[in-house]
Amino acid sequence: MLALAPAGAAVAAPPPAAAGAVPLRAASPAGVPVCRVRDSRLNEISGLAVTAGGFVVVNDSADDEPRRRIFFLDQGCRVTRTVRYPSRPRDTEDLAVGADGTVWIADTGDNDRSRQTVAVWRLPAGGDRPVLYRLTYPDGAHDAEALLLDGDGRPLIVTKQGGPAGIYAPAGDLVAGRAVPLVRRGQVGLPGTDTSNPFGFLGRAVVTGAATSPDGRRVVLRTYADAFEFDVPGGDVVAALTGGTPRVVPLPDEPQGESIAYSRDGRSLLTVSEVADQPAGTRPTILRYPVPGSPRSPSAAATTPAPASTRAASPAVATPSERDGRRGLPAVLLVGAGLAAAGLLAMIAARRAKR
């Protein structure tokens, strides 16, 4: 979910590139269309994951009851099945599919930072009734739109904020009907880029989605502008995010990109945007971006299909050496970045309230 700064609000200027940094070029190849989602209920897709038969998606904070579902799509983006929640979710923002086919949904959106608890929903493979697990932050409310699974299949939440994003994990086993405390496991600072997007510097500053590769050896975080892929040695996702140097894949000019997933073979990134504020008739389109140098996952079944005639050249990717010194904003700019991100969220919340 998005919220841009109101007219006249102060906006922090983009940070200068760190010494030795090589900024990404603004003009990067667009994603290749995979399929278009034509179901009118799906206009605010905030979470995307790949299944053996296609995709699974969720809307965010849908006001209309028919849109509050877990939607399963085939490889042509046609809805094949929906699952209702047993109670109303607050603000579903991301999802992930575990190795056993379990679908996890992050009900963690909180634009106003007013929730006493957030939650994850767990839907067993083939199930028709997700289970709700409530969670509490140790340090006050946070807005969060990104969900990952660690090496043991347990959920990790990555917050949406200016400056380094917080990483939170449950302190113990999840228990239905009881709020389980979260613990802060660290933070992740993303490199600056100049990738073109509808929200400018602010769109490059906040995490809006996440995904884990099929073999668990890589994870990716996204903003409204870029994807940041980290290697995960030994299955330690937190160590990868807090200490690794990401490869950057630009996702230029997506209307409101909040979702990301890996293809079944792990060689591509898939994204989809919300379209609620786009011109009438605009439908969400799943896009594919190649990840140069990605190994083929031994457990993958097949690459998500895309017409050969529409394949695009690989987008610009920064090497680790190019990214040295750019992991996160300089300390003097963190306050400005935080205020700018707060303005971004406030604007999106105001825009949503008018719908």
XYZ file of N, CA, C and O in Angstrom, residues 8 13 19 22 24 28 32 34 89 126 131 133 140 161 169 171 202 235 245 259 264 266 290 292 314 323 329 352 354:
116
model
N 2.894 20.515 -0.971
C 3.532 21.482 -0.107
C 4.379 20.892 0.992
O 5.063 21.605 1.702
N 15.949 15.815 -0.305
C 16.603 15.643 -1.593
C 17.310 14.304 -1.646
O 17.701 13.757 -0.620
N 31.419 7.902 -2.180
C 32.671 7.865 -2.911
C 32.863 6.507 -3.556
O 32.710 5.470 -2.928
N 28.920 3.729 -8.251
C 28.547 3.825 -9.656
C 27.033 3.751 -9.727
O 26.459 2.681 -9.562
N 23.203 3.400 -10.924
C 22.566 2.676 -12.015
C 21.992 3.675 -13.002
O 21.511 4.729 -12.632
N 16.403 1.717 -18.005
C 16.671 0.290 -17.942
C 15.545 -0.442 -18.657
O 14.418 0.034 -18.717
N 9.272 -8.067 -19.077
C 8.568 -8.758 -20.159
C 7.216 -9.247 -19.635
O 7.159 -9.938 -18.618
N 4.190 -11.472 -18.759
C 3.924 -12.907 -18.661
C 2.452 -13.176 -18.918
O 2.072 -13.997 -19.745
N -9.341 -9.649 7.607
C -7.951 -9.209 7.773
C -7.883 -7.691 7.825
O -8.767 -6.994 7.317
N -3.366 -26.900 -0.171
C -4.664 -27.473 -0.484
C -5.757 -27.140 0.495
O -6.900 -27.580 0.327
N -5.306 -19.975 9.121
C -5.251 -19.780 10.569
C -4.512 -18.477 10.850
O -3.474 -18.193 10.252
N -2.352 -15.914 13.221
C -1.392 -15.842 14.323
C -1.048 -14.375 14.555
O -0.495 -13.716 13.676
N 7.192 -0.660 19.511
C 6.179 0.212 18.936
C 5.732 -0.248 17.564
O 6.311 -1.155 16.963
N 10.088 1.791 5.829
C 10.424 3.042 6.501
C 11.596 3.695 5.802
O 12.302 3.059 5.014
N 11.344 -11.242 13.809
C 10.992 -12.654 13.786
C 10.220 -13.000 15.052
O 10.431 -12.371 16.106
N 9.363 -14.558 18.546
C 10.257 -14.965 19.631
C 10.106 -16.445 19.977
O 10.988 -17.021 20.614
N 11.721 9.010 -3.124
C 10.970 8.320 -2.087
C 10.661 6.881 -2.496
O 10.685 5.966 -1.676
N 21.678 -20.928 4.733
C 20.281 -20.767 5.098
C 19.982 -19.655 6.080
O 18.850 -19.541 6.552
N 26.032 -8.039 0.483
C 25.996 -6.957 -0.497
C 25.086 -7.396 -1.634
O 25.356 -8.398 -2.284
N 4.889 -6.014 -5.261
C 4.961 -7.484 -5.213
C 6.163 -7.984 -5.992
O 6.542 -7.400 -7.014
N 9.713 -20.360 -11.105
C 9.882 -21.721 -10.605
C 11.318 -22.211 -10.736
O 11.780 -23.016 -9.923
N 13.932 -20.178 -10.640
C 14.801 -19.259 -9.914
C 15.632 -18.344 -10.773
O 16.458 -17.591 -10.250
N 14.867 -10.985 -16.055
C 15.914 -11.980 -15.855
C 16.888 -11.548 -14.777
O 17.118 -10.355 -14.554
N 20.602 -11.989 -14.194
C 21.843 -12.483 -14.800
C 22.700 -13.237 -13.811
O 22.863 -12.835 -12.654
N 18.843 -8.178 -20.635
C 18.980 -8.138 -19.183
C 19.107 -6.700 -18.712
O 19.801 -5.894 -19.322
N 28.912 -1.611 -5.642
C 28.024 -1.227 -4.567
C 28.750 -0.916 -3.268
O 28.130 -0.497 -2.297
N 21.966 4.831 3.635
C 22.218 6.254 3.497
C 23.254 6.716 4.506
O 23.366 6.168 5.589
N -5.651 6.660 -0.765
C -6.511 5.486 -0.570
C -7.835 5.884 0.084
O -8.889 5.346 -0.220
N -9.583 8.385 -0.346
C -10.515 9.018 -1.291
C -11.225 8.002 -2.171
O -12.131 8.344 -2.904
